[in-house]
Tab-separated table of N, CA, C and O in Angstrom:
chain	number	residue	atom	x	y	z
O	1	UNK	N	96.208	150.800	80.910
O	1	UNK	CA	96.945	149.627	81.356
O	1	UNK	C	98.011	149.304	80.306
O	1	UNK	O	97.756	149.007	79.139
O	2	UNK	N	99.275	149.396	80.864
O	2	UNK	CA	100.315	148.846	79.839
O	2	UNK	C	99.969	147.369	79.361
O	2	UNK	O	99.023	146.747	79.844
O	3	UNK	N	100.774	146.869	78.411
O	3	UNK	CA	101.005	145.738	77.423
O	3	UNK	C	101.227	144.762	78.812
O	3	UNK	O	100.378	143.927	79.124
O	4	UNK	N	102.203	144.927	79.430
O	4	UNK	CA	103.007	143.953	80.463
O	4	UNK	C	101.851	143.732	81.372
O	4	UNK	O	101.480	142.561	81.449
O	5	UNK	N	101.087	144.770	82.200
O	5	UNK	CA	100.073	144.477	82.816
O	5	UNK	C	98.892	143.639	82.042
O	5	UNK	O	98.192	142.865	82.694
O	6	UNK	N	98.768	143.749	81.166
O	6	UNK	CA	97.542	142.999	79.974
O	6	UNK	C	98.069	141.990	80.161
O	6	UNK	O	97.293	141.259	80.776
O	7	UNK	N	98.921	141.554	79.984
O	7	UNK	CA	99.561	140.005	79.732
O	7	UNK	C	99.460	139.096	80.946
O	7	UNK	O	99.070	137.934	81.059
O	8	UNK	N	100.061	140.224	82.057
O	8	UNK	CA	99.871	139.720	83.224
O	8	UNK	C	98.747	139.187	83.470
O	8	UNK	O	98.495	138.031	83.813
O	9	UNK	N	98.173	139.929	83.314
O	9	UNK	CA	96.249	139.640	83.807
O	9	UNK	C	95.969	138.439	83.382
O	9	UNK	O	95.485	137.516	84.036
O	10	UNK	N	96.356	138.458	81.995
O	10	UNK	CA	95.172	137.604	80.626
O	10	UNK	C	96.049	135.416	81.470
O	10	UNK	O	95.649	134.272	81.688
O	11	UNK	N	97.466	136.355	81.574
O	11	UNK	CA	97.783	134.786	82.040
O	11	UNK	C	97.354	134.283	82.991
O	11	UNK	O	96.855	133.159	82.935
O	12	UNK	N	97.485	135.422	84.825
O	12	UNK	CA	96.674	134.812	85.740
O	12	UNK	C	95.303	134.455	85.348
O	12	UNK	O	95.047	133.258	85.219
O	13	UNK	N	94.438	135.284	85.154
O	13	UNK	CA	93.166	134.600	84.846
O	13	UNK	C	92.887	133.283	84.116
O	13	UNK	O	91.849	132.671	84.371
O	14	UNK	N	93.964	132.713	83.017
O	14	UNK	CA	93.792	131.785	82.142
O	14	UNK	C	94.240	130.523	82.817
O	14	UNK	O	93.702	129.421	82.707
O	15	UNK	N	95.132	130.780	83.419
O	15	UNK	CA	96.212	129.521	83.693
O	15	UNK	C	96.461	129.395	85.431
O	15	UNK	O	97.162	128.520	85.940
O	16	UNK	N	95.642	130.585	86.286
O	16	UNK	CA	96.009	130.282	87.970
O	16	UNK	C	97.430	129.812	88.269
O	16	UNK	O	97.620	128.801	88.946
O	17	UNK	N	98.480	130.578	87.743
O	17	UNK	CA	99.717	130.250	87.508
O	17	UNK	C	100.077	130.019	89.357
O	17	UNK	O	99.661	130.824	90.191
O	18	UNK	N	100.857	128.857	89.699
O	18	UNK	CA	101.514	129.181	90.667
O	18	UNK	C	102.494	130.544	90.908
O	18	UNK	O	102.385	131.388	91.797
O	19	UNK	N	103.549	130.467	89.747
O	19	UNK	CA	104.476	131.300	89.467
O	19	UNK	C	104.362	131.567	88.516
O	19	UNK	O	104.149	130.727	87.642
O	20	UNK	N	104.464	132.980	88.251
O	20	UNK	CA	104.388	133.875	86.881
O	20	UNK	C	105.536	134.975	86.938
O	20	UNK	O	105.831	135.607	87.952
O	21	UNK	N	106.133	135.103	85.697
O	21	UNK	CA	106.961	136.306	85.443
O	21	UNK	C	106.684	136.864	84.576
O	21	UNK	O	106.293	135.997	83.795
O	22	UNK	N	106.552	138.295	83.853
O	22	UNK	CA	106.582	138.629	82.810
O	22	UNK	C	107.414	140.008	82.429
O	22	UNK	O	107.025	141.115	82.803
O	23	UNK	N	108.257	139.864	81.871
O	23	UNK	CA	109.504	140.926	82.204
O	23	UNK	C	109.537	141.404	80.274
O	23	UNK	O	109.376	140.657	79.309
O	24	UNK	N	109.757	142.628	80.300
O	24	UNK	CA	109.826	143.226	78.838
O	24	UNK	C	111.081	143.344	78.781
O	24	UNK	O	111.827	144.021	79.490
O	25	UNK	N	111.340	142.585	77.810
O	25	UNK	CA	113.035	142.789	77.178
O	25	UNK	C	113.063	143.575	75.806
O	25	UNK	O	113.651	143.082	74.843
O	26	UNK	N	112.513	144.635	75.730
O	26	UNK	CA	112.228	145.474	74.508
O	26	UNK	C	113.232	146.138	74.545
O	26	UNK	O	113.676	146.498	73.455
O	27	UNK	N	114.127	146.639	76.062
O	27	UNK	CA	115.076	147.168	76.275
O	27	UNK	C	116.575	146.350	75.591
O	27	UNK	O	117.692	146.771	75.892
O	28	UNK	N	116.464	145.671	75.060
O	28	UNK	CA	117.676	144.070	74.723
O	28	UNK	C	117.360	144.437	73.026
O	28	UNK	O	118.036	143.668	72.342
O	29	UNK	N	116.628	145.275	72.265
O	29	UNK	CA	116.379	145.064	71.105
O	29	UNK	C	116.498	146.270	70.710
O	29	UNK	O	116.549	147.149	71.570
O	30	UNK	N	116.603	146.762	68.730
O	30	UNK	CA	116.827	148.020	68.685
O	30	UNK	C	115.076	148.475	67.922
O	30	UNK	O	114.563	148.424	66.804
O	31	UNK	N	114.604	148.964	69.499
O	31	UNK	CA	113.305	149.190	69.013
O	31	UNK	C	113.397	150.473	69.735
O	31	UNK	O	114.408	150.648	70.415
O	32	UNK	N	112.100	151.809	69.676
O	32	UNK	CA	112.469	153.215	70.514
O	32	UNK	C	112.162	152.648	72.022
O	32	UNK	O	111.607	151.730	72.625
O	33	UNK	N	112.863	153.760	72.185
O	33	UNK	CA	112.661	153.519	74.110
O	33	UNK	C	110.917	153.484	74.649
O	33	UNK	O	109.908	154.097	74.302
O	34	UNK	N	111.148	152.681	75.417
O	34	UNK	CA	109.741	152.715	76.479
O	34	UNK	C	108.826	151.348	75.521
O	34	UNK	O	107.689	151.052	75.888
O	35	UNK	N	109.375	150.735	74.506
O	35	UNK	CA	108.426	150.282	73.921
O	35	UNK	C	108.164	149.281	74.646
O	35	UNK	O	108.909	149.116	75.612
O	36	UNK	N	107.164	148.405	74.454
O	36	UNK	CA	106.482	146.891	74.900
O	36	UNK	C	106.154	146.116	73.959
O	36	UNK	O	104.965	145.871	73.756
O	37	UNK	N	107.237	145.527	73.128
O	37	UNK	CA	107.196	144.633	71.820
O	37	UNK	C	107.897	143.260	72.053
O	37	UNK	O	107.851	142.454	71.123
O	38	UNK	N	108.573	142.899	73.258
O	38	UNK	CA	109.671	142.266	73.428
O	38	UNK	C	109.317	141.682	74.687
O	38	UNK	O	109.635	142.354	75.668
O	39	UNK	N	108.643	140.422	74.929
O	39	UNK	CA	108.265	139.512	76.134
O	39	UNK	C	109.073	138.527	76.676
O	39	UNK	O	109.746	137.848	75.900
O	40	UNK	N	109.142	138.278	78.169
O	40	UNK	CA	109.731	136.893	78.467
O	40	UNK	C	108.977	136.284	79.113
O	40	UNK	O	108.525	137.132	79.883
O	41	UNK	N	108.425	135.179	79.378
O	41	UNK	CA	107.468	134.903	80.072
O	41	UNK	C	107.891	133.786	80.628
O	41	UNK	O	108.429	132.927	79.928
O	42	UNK	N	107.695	133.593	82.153
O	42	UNK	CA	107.540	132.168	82.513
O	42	UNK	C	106.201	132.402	83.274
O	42	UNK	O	105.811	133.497	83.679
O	43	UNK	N	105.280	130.695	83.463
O	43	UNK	CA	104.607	130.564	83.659
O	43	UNK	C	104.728	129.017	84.139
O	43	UNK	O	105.368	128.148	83.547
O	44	UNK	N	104.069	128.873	85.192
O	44	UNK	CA	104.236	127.545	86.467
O	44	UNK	C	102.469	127.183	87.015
O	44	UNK	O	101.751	127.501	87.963
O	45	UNK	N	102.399	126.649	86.227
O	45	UNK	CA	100.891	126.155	86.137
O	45	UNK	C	100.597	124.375	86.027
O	45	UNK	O	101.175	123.523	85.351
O	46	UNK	N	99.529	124.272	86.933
O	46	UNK	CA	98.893	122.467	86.764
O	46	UNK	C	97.912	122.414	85.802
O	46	UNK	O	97.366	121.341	85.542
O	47	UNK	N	97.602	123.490	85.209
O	47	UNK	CA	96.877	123.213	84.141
O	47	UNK	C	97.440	122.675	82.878
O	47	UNK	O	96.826	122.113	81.971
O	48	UNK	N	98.711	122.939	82.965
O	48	UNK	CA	100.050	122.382	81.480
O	48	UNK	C	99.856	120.810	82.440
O	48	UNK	O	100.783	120.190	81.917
O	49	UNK	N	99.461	120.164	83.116
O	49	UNK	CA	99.761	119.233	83.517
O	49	UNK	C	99.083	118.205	81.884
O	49	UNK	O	98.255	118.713	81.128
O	50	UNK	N	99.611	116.907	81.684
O	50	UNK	CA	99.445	116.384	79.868
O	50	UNK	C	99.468	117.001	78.534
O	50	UNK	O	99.265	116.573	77.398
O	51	UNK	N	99.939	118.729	79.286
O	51	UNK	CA	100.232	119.204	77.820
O	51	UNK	C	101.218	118.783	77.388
O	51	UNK	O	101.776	118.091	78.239
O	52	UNK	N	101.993	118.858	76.069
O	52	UNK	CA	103.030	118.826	75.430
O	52	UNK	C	103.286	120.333	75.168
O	52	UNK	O	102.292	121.056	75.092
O	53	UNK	N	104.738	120.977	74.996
O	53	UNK	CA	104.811	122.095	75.197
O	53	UNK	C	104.537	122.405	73.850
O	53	UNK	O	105.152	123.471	73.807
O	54	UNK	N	104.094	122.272	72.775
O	54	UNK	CA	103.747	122.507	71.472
O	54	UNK	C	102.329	122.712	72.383
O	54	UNK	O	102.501	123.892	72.688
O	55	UNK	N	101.610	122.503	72.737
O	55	UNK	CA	100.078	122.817	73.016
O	55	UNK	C	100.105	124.024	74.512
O	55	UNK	O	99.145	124.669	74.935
O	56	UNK	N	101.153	124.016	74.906
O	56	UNK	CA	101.173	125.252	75.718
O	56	UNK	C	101.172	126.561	75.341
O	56	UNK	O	100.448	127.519	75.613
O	57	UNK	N	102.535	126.336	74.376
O	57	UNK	CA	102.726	127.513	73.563
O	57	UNK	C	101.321	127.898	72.491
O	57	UNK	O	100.860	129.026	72.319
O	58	UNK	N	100.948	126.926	72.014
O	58	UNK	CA	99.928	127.336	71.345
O	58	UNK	C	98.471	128.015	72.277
O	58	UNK	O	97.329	128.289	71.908
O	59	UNK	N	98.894	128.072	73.088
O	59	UNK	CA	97.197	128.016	74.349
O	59	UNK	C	97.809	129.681	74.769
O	59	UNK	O	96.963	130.575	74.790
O	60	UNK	N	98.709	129.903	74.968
O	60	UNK	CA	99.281	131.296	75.432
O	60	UNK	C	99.532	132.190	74.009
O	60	UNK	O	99.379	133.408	74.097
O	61	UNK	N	99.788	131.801	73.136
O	61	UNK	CA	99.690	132.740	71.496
O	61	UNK	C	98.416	132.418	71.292
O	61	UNK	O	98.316	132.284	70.073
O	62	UNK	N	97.348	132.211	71.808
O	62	UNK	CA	95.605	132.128	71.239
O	62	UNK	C	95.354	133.358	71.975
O	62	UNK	O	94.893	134.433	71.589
O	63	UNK	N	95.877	132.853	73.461
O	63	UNK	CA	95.316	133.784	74.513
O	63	UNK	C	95.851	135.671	74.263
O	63	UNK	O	95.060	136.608	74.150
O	64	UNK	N	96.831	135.730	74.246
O	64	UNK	CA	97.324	136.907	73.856
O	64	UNK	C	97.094	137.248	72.488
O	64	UNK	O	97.447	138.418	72.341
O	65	UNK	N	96.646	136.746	71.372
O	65	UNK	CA	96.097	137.250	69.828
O	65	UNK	C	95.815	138.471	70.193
O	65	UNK	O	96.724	138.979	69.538
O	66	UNK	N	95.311	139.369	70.694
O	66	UNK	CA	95.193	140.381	70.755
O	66	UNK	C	95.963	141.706	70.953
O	66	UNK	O	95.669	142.884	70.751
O	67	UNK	N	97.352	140.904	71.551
O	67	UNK	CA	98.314	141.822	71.964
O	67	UNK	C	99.205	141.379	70.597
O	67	UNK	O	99.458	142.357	69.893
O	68	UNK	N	99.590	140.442	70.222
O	68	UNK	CA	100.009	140.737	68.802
O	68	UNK	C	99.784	141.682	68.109
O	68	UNK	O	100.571	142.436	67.536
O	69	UNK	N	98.344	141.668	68.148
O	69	UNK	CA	97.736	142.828	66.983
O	69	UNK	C	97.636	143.908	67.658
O	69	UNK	O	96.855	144.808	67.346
O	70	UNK	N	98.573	143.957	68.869
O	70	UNK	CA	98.351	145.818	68.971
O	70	UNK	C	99.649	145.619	69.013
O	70	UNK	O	100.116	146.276	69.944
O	71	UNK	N	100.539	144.962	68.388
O	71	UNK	CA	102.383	145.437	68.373
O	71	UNK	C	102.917	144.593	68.825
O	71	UNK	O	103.961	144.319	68.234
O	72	UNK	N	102.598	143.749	70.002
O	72	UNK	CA	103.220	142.549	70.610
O	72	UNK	C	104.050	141.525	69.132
O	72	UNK	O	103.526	140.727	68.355
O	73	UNK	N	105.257	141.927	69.221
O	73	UNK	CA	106.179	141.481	68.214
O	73	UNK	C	107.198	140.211	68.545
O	73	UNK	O	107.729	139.559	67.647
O	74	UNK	N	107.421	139.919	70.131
O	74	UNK	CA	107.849	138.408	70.112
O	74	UNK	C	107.448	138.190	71.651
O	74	UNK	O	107.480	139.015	72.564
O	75	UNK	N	107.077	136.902	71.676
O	75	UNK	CA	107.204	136.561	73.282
O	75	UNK	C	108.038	134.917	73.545
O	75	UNK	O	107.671	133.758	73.348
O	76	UNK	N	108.892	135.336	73.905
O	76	UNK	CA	109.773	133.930	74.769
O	76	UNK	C	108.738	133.246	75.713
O	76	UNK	O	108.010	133.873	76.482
O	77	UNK	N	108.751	132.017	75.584
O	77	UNK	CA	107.856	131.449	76.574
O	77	UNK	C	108.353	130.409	77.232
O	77	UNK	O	108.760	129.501	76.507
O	78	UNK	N	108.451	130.251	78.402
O	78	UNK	CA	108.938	128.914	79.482
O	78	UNK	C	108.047	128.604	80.202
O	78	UNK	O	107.700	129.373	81.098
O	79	UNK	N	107.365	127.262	79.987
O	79	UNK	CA	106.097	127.125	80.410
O	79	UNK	C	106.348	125.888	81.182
O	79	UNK	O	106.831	124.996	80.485
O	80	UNK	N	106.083	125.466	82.902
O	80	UNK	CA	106.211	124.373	83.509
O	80	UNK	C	105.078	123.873	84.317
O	80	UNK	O	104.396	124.732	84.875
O	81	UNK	N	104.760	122.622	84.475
O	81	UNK	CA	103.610	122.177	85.680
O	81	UNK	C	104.716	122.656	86.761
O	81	UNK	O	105.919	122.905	86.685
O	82	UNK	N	103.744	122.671	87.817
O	82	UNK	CA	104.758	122.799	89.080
O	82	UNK	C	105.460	121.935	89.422
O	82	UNK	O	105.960	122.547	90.366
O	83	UNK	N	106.055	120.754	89.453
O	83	UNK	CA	106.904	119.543	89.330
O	83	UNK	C	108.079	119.740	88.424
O	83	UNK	O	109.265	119.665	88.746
O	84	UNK	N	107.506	120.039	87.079
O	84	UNK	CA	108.594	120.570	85.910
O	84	UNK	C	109.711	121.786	87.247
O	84	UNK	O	110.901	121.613	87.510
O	85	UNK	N	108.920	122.749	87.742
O	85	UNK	CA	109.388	123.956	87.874
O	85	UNK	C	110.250	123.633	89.164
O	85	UNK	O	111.427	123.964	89.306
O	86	UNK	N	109.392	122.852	90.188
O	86	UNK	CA	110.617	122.393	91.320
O	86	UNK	C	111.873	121.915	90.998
O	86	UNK	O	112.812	122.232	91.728
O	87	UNK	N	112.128	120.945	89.676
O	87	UNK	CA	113.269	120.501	88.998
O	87	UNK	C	113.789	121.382	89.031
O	87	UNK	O	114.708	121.415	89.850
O	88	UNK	N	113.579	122.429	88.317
O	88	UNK	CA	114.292	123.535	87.531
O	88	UNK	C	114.746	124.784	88.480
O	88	UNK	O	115.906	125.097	88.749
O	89	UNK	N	113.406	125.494	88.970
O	89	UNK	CA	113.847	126.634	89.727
O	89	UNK	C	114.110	127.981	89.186
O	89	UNK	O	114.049	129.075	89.747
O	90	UNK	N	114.497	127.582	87.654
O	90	UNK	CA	114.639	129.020	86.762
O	90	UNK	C	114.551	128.746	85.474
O	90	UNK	O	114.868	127.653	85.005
O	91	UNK	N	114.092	129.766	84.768
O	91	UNK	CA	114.206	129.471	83.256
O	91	UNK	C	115.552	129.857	82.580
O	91	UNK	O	116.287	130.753	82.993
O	92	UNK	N	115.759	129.172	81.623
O	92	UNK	CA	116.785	129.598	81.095
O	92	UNK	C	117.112	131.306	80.176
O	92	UNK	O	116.265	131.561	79.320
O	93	UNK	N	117.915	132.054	80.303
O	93	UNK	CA	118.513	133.356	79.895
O	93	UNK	C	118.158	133.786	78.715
O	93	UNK	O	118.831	133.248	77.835
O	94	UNK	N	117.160	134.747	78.208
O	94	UNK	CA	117.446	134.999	77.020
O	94	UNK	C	118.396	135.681	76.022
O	94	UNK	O	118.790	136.847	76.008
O	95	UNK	N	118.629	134.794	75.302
O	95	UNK	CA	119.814	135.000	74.623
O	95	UNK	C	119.995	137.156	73.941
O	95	UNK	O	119.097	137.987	73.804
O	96	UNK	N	121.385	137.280	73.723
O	96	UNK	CA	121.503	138.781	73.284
O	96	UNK	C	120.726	139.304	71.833
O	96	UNK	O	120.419	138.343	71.129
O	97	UNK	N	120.489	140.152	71.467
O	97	UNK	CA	119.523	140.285	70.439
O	97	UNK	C	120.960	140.816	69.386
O	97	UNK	O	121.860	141.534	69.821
O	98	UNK	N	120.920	140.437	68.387
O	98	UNK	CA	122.072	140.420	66.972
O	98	UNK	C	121.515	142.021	66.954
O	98	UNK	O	122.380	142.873	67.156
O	99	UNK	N	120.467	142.372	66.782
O	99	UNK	CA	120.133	144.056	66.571
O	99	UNK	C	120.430	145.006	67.092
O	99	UNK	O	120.376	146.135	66.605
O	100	UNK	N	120.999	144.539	68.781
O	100	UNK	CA	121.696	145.731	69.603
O	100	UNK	C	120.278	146.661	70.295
O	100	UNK	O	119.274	147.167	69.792
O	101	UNK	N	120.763	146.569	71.530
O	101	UNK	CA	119.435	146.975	72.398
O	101	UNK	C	119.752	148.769	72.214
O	101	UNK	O	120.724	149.040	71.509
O	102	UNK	N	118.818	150.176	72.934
O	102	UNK	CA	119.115	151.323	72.719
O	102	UNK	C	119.158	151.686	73.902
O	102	UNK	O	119.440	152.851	74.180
């Protein structure tokens, strides 16, 4: 099972996301080809419902500790209740990487 599928999993199971994305932007960075070091994540969940996003982010870097330590080197995170996410509709773009993608 790739990195992206792991993640996938570990979030549905954790969080019953309404909406989930998880897209590898490893390709945007100068890392070798094919790698899985480079995350974007959105996630649309009622369980963030009274979080503060300081306690979201922290609840999704607990949950994935494990993929850190097999290489997982950054993950972008956009985390909304479903209310947040009807506002919105999209997360915002991640920005270009200064290192130059390959």
């Amino acid at each position: 099972m790739s990195m992206q599928q792991r993640i996938t999993a570990a979030l549905h199971q954790q969080f019953d996301p309404s909406h989930l994305t998880v897209e590898n932007e490893s390709h945007q960075h100068n890392v070798p080809a094919n790698s899985e070091t480079h995350f974007k994540v959105v996630v649309v969940s009622a369980n963030f419902a009274g979080m503060r996003l300081l306690q979201r982010h922290r609840a999704i870097n607990s949950l994935l500790a494990t993929e850190f330590d097999a290489g997982l080197h950054a993950l972008a995170m956009h985390t909304y209740t479903p209310e947040e996410w009807a506002a919105k509709q999209q997360a915002p773009a991640s920005p270009q990487c200064m290192g130059g993608g390959k």
